[in-house]
């Protein structure tokens, strides 16, 4: 029987690559994305057409769902859709995230701060709280998994991105606490922290820093290049696999050495 996962922020970037990688690993996937912009976020979010394209690549193995990770109702619907349409739920990947602001902390508007914290932190909470009862009910031997996409910003400070850094630090703390809560039930919870990855968020960050191209971020990483979304997805899929059964509460840095340099 195919295992089943939910992936948020699934229409492009790391989320879309994660959907692809999970399907290649034998999963069926509920691919969730908001598919409309947030006024306080200074770049365009994914579109319905992008989500449709992810679904179209995989036929019956993927079902697209438009939903906002900040909504408890939408995340509960995602869980119910997984169990109704595919018959089960084995893993959830909290990938949805945004970056905003681009000023010093004391210059950030409350609206921009709230947008970054709500999508990155509340969105992760909403998915986990919706999925946890189902994952627990699978039983201790079911290898149920939670993975959150944090960031190298979750263990460092980044110039003019205090809100984003604070949000990703919070995601790591949330995952460590959830790992303790779920350990008695055999459900693992881990984070993956990407470095500078070729995504829309990185393009937005280049604007914040006044760079001509996101390629300039490659100098942050000892390996000397940007990461590809497929590389982050590979780590996520591994954490969802039986090979990662002894790992919980961990932050897996997939950052080209950024946080050790």
mmCIF file of C-alpha atoms in Angstrom:
data_model
loop_
_atom_site.group_PDB
_atom_site.id
_atom_site.type_symbol
_atom_site.label_atom_id
_atom_site.label_comp_id
_atom_site.label_asym_id
_atom_site.label_seq_id
_atom_site.Cartn_x
_atom_site.Cartn_y
_atom_site.Cartn_z
ATOM 1 C CA UNK A 1 0.000 0.000 0.000
ATOM 2 C CA UNK A 2 1.271 3.474 -0.888
ATOM 3 C CA UNK A 3 2.166 5.748 1.967
ATOM 4 C CA UNK A 4 0.441 9.150 1.957
ATOM 5 C CA UNK A 5 1.818 12.610 2.717
ATOM 6 C CA UNK A 6 0.643 16.202 2.870
ATOM 7 C CA UNK A 7 3.021 18.897 1.600
ATOM 8 C CA UNK A 8 2.290 22.607 2.115
ATOM 9 C CA UNK A 9 3.709 25.336 -0.076
ATOM 10 C CA UNK A 10 3.623 22.664 -2.748
ATOM 11 C CA UNK A 11 3.156 24.680 -5.946
ATOM 12 C CA UNK A 12 6.788 25.605 -6.563
ATOM 13 C CA UNK A 13 10.331 25.576 -5.202
ATOM 14 C CA UNK A 14 11.193 23.187 -2.394
ATOM 15 C CA UNK A 15 7.555 22.188 -1.952
ATOM 16 C CA UNK A 16 7.090 21.142 -5.571
ATOM 17 C CA UNK A 17 10.390 19.259 -5.554
ATOM 18 C CA UNK A 18 9.319 17.496 -2.362
ATOM 19 C CA UNK A 19 6.072 16.371 -3.972
ATOM 20 C CA UNK A 20 8.072 14.994 -6.914
ATOM 21 C CA UNK A 21 10.542 13.193 -4.659
ATOM 22 C CA UNK A 22 7.847 11.683 -2.429
ATOM 23 C CA UNK A 23 5.958 10.339 -5.434
ATOM 24 C CA UNK A 24 9.192 8.860 -6.762
ATOM 25 C CA UNK A 25 9.572 7.176 -3.362
ATOM 26 C CA UNK A 26 6.136 5.572 -3.634
ATOM 27 C CA UNK A 27 3.952 8.136 -1.866
ATOM 28 C CA UNK A 28 0.594 9.553 -2.748
ATOM 29 C CA UNK A 29 0.503 13.260 -1.905
ATOM 30 C CA UNK A 30 -1.985 15.987 -1.026
ATOM 31 C CA UNK A 31 -0.273 19.088 -2.446
ATOM 32 C CA UNK A 32 -1.478 22.219 -0.615
ATOM 33 C CA UNK A 33 -0.826 25.826 -1.544
ATOM 34 C CA UNK A 34 -2.485 29.165 -0.850
ATOM 35 C CA UNK A 35 -2.286 30.156 -4.556
ATOM 36 C CA UNK A 36 -2.856 33.844 -3.948
ATOM 37 C CA UNK A 37 -0.735 36.729 -2.757
ATOM 38 C CA UNK A 38 -0.406 38.196 0.730
ATOM 39 C CA UNK A 39 -0.346 42.016 0.622
ATOM 40 C CA UNK A 40 2.469 42.334 3.170
ATOM 41 C CA UNK A 41 4.741 39.921 1.290
ATOM 42 C CA UNK A 42 6.725 41.873 -1.329
ATOM 43 C CA UNK A 43 6.711 39.279 -4.104
ATOM 44 C CA UNK A 44 4.185 37.155 -5.935
ATOM 45 C CA UNK A 45 3.225 33.873 -4.334
ATOM 46 C CA UNK A 46 2.489 30.711 -6.290
ATOM 47 C CA UNK A 47 -0.462 30.595 -8.674
ATOM 48 C CA UNK A 48 -3.212 28.014 -9.226
ATOM 49 C CA UNK A 49 -1.580 27.206 -12.566
ATOM 50 C CA UNK A 50 1.679 26.296 -10.819
ATOM 51 C CA UNK A 51 -0.154 23.980 -8.426
ATOM 52 C CA UNK A 52 -2.027 22.417 -11.335
ATOM 53 C CA UNK A 53 1.292 21.784 -13.091
ATOM 54 C CA UNK A 54 2.648 19.883 -10.083
ATOM 55 C CA UNK A 55 -0.480 17.743 -9.963
ATOM 56 C CA UNK A 56 -0.420 17.116 -13.710
ATOM 57 C CA UNK A 57 3.085 15.648 -13.515
ATOM 58 C CA UNK A 58 1.857 12.782 -11.363
ATOM 59 C CA UNK A 59 -1.685 11.934 -12.370
ATOM 60 C CA UNK A 60 -3.659 10.052 -9.727
ATOM 61 C CA UNK A 61 -0.730 10.026 -7.279
ATOM 62 C CA UNK A 62 -1.183 13.704 -6.365
ATOM 63 C CA UNK A 63 -4.280 15.682 -5.425
ATOM 64 C CA UNK A 64 -4.041 19.482 -5.320
ATOM 65 C CA UNK A 65 -5.775 21.484 -2.615
ATOM 66 C CA UNK A 66 -5.950 25.263 -2.302
ATOM 67 C CA UNK A 67 -5.640 26.189 1.347
ATOM 68 C CA UNK A 68 -4.028 28.647 3.755
ATOM 69 C CA UNK A 69 -1.697 27.050 6.303
ATOM 70 C CA UNK A 70 -2.763 29.637 8.880
ATOM 71 C CA UNK A 71 -6.313 28.279 8.838
ATOM 72 C CA UNK A 72 -7.088 25.428 11.224
ATOM 73 C CA UNK A 73 -10.105 24.621 9.040
ATOM 74 C CA UNK A 74 -8.009 24.387 5.871
ATOM 75 C CA UNK A 75 -5.398 22.152 7.483
ATOM 76 C CA UNK A 76 -8.074 19.900 8.958
ATOM 77 C CA UNK A 77 -9.560 19.664 5.476
ATOM 78 C CA UNK A 78 -6.172 18.603 4.119
ATOM 79 C CA UNK A 79 -5.970 15.779 6.657
ATOM 80 C CA UNK A 80 -9.550 14.694 5.997
ATOM 81 C CA UNK A 81 -8.920 14.781 2.251
ATOM 82 C CA UNK A 82 -5.853 12.583 2.602
ATOM 83 C CA UNK A 83 -7.666 9.954 4.640
ATOM 84 C CA UNK A 84 -10.812 10.074 2.521
ATOM 85 C CA UNK A 85 -9.166 10.158 -0.908
ATOM 86 C CA UNK A 86 -6.104 7.985 -0.293
ATOM 87 C CA UNK A 87 -7.244 6.050 2.774
ATOM 88 C CA UNK A 88 -4.510 7.026 5.210
ATOM 89 C CA UNK A 89 -1.928 9.635 6.262
ATOM 90 C CA UNK A 90 1.675 8.776 7.105
ATOM 91 C CA UNK A 91 3.664 12.005 6.860
ATOM 92 C CA UNK A 92 3.258 15.768 6.764
ATOM 93 C CA UNK A 93 5.762 18.291 5.433
ATOM 94 C CA UNK A 94 5.314 21.861 6.690
ATOM 95 C CA UNK A 95 7.093 23.698 3.910
ATOM 96 C CA UNK A 96 5.025 26.862 3.374
ATOM 97 C CA UNK A 97 6.987 29.984 4.233
ATOM 98 C CA UNK A 98 7.422 33.630 3.295
ATOM 99 C CA UNK A 99 9.951 36.393 3.819
ATOM 100 C CA UNK A 100 9.064 40.071 4.115
ATOM 101 C CA UNK A 101 10.288 43.337 5.595
ATOM 102 C CA UNK A 102 13.853 44.124 4.496
ATOM 103 C CA UNK A 103 14.358 46.757 7.171
ATOM 104 C CA UNK A 104 15.831 46.882 10.634
ATOM 105 C CA UNK A 105 13.568 45.438 13.324
ATOM 106 C CA UNK A 106 12.386 48.842 14.529
ATOM 107 C CA UNK A 107 11.332 49.776 10.996
ATOM 108 C CA UNK A 108 9.254 46.650 10.257
ATOM 109 C CA UNK A 109 5.510 47.205 10.183
ATOM 110 C CA UNK A 110 3.312 45.110 12.434
ATOM 111 C CA UNK A 111 1.543 43.788 9.345
ATOM 112 C CA UNK A 112 4.789 42.537 7.774
ATOM 113 C CA UNK A 113 5.928 40.999 11.067
ATOM 114 C CA UNK A 114 2.587 39.252 11.508
ATOM 115 C CA UNK A 115 2.645 37.900 7.952
ATOM 116 C CA UNK A 116 6.069 36.317 8.371
ATOM 117 C CA UNK A 117 5.377 34.863 11.809
ATOM 118 C CA UNK A 118 1.899 33.624 10.941
ATOM 119 C CA UNK A 119 2.814 31.757 7.761
ATOM 120 C CA UNK A 120 6.074 30.290 9.009
ATOM 121 C CA UNK A 121 5.210 29.499 12.629
ATOM 122 C CA UNK A 122 1.426 29.400 12.981
ATOM 123 C CA UNK A 123 1.236 27.593 9.632
ATOM 124 C CA UNK A 124 3.560 24.889 10.902
ATOM 125 C CA UNK A 125 1.525 24.568 14.086
ATOM 126 C CA UNK A 126 -1.775 24.328 12.212
ATOM 127 C CA UNK A 127 -0.588 21.477 10.013
ATOM 128 C CA UNK A 128 0.892 19.541 12.929
ATOM 129 C CA UNK A 129 -2.102 19.964 15.215
ATOM 130 C CA UNK A 130 -4.444 18.840 12.438
ATOM 131 C CA UNK A 131 -2.351 15.794 11.545
ATOM 132 C CA UNK A 132 -1.157 14.627 14.971
ATOM 133 C CA UNK A 133 -4.278 12.670 16.021
ATOM 134 C CA UNK A 134 -4.243 10.695 12.762
ATOM 135 C CA UNK A 135 -0.496 10.039 12.919
ATOM 136 C CA UNK A 136 -0.798 8.886 16.533
ATOM 137 C CA UNK A 137 -3.694 6.598 15.645
ATOM 138 C CA UNK A 138 -1.482 4.867 13.063
ATOM 139 C CA UNK A 139 0.300 3.150 15.937
ATOM 140 C CA UNK A 140 3.874 3.053 17.229
ATOM 141 C CA UNK A 141 5.128 0.786 14.467
ATOM 142 C CA UNK A 142 3.700 2.799 11.570
ATOM 143 C CA UNK A 143 6.757 5.028 10.979
ATOM 144 C CA UNK A 144 4.669 8.214 10.907
ATOM 145 C CA UNK A 145 6.611 11.401 10.198
ATOM 146 C CA UNK A 146 6.526 15.174 10.590
ATOM 147 C CA UNK A 147 9.086 17.345 8.786
ATOM 148 C CA UNK A 148 9.218 21.142 8.896
ATOM 149 C CA UNK A 149 11.281 23.267 6.556
ATOM 150 C CA UNK A 150 13.164 25.800 8.675
ATOM 151 C CA UNK A 151 16.216 27.682 7.388
ATOM 152 C CA UNK A 152 19.837 28.461 8.073
ATOM 153 C CA UNK A 153 18.264 31.675 9.400
ATOM 154 C CA UNK A 154 16.962 29.524 12.258
ATOM 155 C CA UNK A 155 20.448 29.236 13.727
ATOM 156 C CA UNK A 156 22.011 32.527 12.569
ATOM 157 C CA UNK A 157 21.110 36.179 12.364
ATOM 158 C CA UNK A 158 20.551 37.768 8.965
ATOM 159 C CA UNK A 159 20.837 41.470 8.187
ATOM 160 C CA UNK A 160 17.439 43.175 7.834
ATOM 161 C CA UNK A 161 15.585 39.853 8.150
ATOM 162 C CA UNK A 162 14.931 39.773 11.891
ATOM 163 C CA UNK A 163 11.324 38.679 11.461
ATOM 164 C CA UNK A 164 12.256 35.784 9.202
ATOM 165 C CA UNK A 165 15.113 34.739 11.482
ATOM 166 C CA UNK A 166 12.836 34.889 14.521
ATOM 167 C CA UNK A 167 10.210 32.811 12.717
ATOM 168 C CA UNK A 168 12.635 30.083 11.718
ATOM 169 C CA UNK A 169 14.156 29.955 15.210
ATOM 170 C CA UNK A 170 10.596 29.440 16.453
ATOM 171 C CA UNK A 171 9.977 26.628 13.960
ATOM 172 C CA UNK A 172 13.002 24.776 15.318
ATOM 173 C CA UNK A 173 11.822 25.199 18.892
ATOM 174 C CA UNK A 174 8.338 24.054 17.948
ATOM 175 C CA UNK A 175 9.688 20.916 16.276
ATOM 176 C CA UNK A 176 11.856 20.020 19.263
ATOM 177 C CA UNK A 177 8.889 20.347 21.601
ATOM 178 C CA UNK A 178 6.599 18.388 19.295
ATOM 179 C CA UNK A 179 9.216 15.646 18.998
ATOM 180 C CA UNK A 180 9.087 15.192 22.762
ATOM 181 C CA UNK A 181 5.281 15.159 22.783
ATOM 182 C CA UNK A 182 5.055 12.562 20.002
ATOM 183 C CA UNK A 183 7.950 10.288 20.941
ATOM 184 C CA UNK A 184 5.762 7.978 23.088
ATOM 185 C CA UNK A 185 3.560 7.345 20.052
ATOM 186 C CA UNK A 186 6.312 6.435 17.600
ATOM 187 C CA UNK A 187 5.877 9.610 15.512
ATOM 188 C CA UNK A 188 9.086 11.471 14.676
ATOM 189 C CA UNK A 189 9.334 15.229 14.121
ATOM 190 C CA UNK A 190 12.355 16.841 12.487
ATOM 191 C CA UNK A 191 13.375 19.985 10.655
ATOM 192 C CA UNK A 192 15.412 20.566 7.524
ATOM 193 C CA UNK A 193 17.268 23.880 7.344
ATOM 194 C CA UNK A 194 18.210 24.912 3.817
ATOM 195 C CA UNK A 195 20.875 27.416 2.976
ATOM 196 C CA UNK A 196 20.599 29.714 -0.027
ATOM 197 C CA UNK A 197 18.398 27.753 -2.410
ATOM 198 C CA UNK A 198 17.255 28.715 -5.895
ATOM 199 C CA UNK A 199 13.667 29.733 -5.023
ATOM 200 C CA UNK A 200 11.319 32.715 -5.177
ATOM 201 C CA UNK A 201 12.173 33.545 -1.560
ATOM 202 C CA UNK A 202 15.851 33.849 -2.470
ATOM 203 C CA UNK A 203 14.999 36.196 -5.335
ATOM 204 C CA UNK A 204 13.029 38.319 -2.875
ATOM 205 C CA UNK A 205 15.980 38.301 -0.483
ATOM 206 C CA UNK A 206 18.275 39.521 -3.261
ATOM 207 C CA UNK A 207 16.031 42.579 -3.612
ATOM 208 C CA UNK A 208 16.239 43.168 0.159
ATOM 209 C CA UNK A 209 20.015 43.250 -0.066
ATOM 210 C CA UNK A 210 20.160 45.241 -3.293
ATOM 211 C CA UNK A 211 21.891 42.463 -5.199
ATOM 212 C CA UNK A 212 21.778 42.184 -8.971
ATOM 213 C CA UNK A 213 20.989 38.462 -8.795
ATOM 214 C CA UNK A 214 20.349 35.721 -6.285
ATOM 215 C CA UNK A 215 23.509 34.052 -7.620
ATOM 216 C CA UNK A 216 25.495 36.418 -5.414
ATOM 217 C CA UNK A 217 24.306 34.452 -2.375
ATOM 218 C CA UNK A 218 26.493 31.541 -3.488
ATOM 219 C CA UNK A 219 29.420 33.183 -1.715
ATOM 220 C CA UNK A 220 27.714 32.501 1.655
ATOM 221 C CA UNK A 221 28.222 28.770 1.254
ATOM 222 C CA UNK A 222 31.608 27.030 1.393
ATOM 223 C CA UNK A 223 30.622 24.758 -1.482
ATOM 224 C CA UNK A 224 30.520 27.885 -3.634
ATOM 225 C CA UNK A 225 27.131 27.521 -5.292
ATOM 226 C CA UNK A 226 23.430 27.855 -4.676
ATOM 227 C CA UNK A 227 21.489 24.797 -3.622
ATOM 228 C CA UNK A 228 18.781 23.291 -5.791
ATOM 229 C CA UNK A 229 15.292 22.545 -4.400
ATOM 230 C CA UNK A 230 15.799 18.893 -5.301
ATOM 231 C CA UNK A 231 18.660 18.686 -2.810
ATOM 232 C CA UNK A 232 16.463 19.880 0.042
ATOM 233 C CA UNK A 233 13.672 17.550 -1.065
ATOM 234 C CA UNK A 234 16.035 14.579 -0.930
ATOM 235 C CA UNK A 235 16.720 15.221 2.754
ATOM 236 C CA UNK A 236 13.007 15.616 3.497
ATOM 237 C CA UNK A 237 12.159 12.313 1.825
ATOM 238 C CA UNK A 238 14.956 10.590 3.716
ATOM 239 C CA UNK A 239 13.558 11.884 7.024
ATOM 240 C CA UNK A 240 10.174 10.454 5.992
ATOM 241 C CA UNK A 241 11.706 7.041 5.318
ATOM 242 C CA UNK A 242 12.279 4.066 7.638
ATOM 243 C CA UNK A 243 16.014 4.826 7.426
ATOM 244 C CA UNK A 244 15.440 7.835 9.707
ATOM 245 C CA UNK A 245 13.538 5.943 12.394
ATOM 246 C CA UNK A 246 16.022 6.832 15.163
ATOM 247 C CA UNK A 247 16.022 10.556 14.407
ATOM 248 C CA UNK A 248 13.610 12.951 16.076
ATOM 249 C CA UNK A 249 13.868 16.541 17.244
ATOM 250 C CA UNK A 250 16.771 17.090 14.868
ATOM 251 C CA UNK A 251 17.649 20.034 12.681
ATOM 252 C CA UNK A 252 19.251 18.696 9.501
ATOM 253 C CA UNK A 253 21.329 21.453 7.888
ATOM 254 C CA UNK A 254 21.237 21.224 4.089
ATOM 255 C CA UNK A 255 23.110 24.472 3.579
ATOM 256 C CA UNK A 256 26.346 23.832 1.725
ATOM 257 C CA UNK A 257 28.249 24.476 4.952
ATOM 258 C CA UNK A 258 26.785 27.948 5.459
ATOM 259 C CA UNK A 259 26.238 27.611 9.201
ATOM 260 C CA UNK A 260 29.655 26.116 9.983
ATOM 261 C CA UNK A 261 31.695 28.769 8.189
#
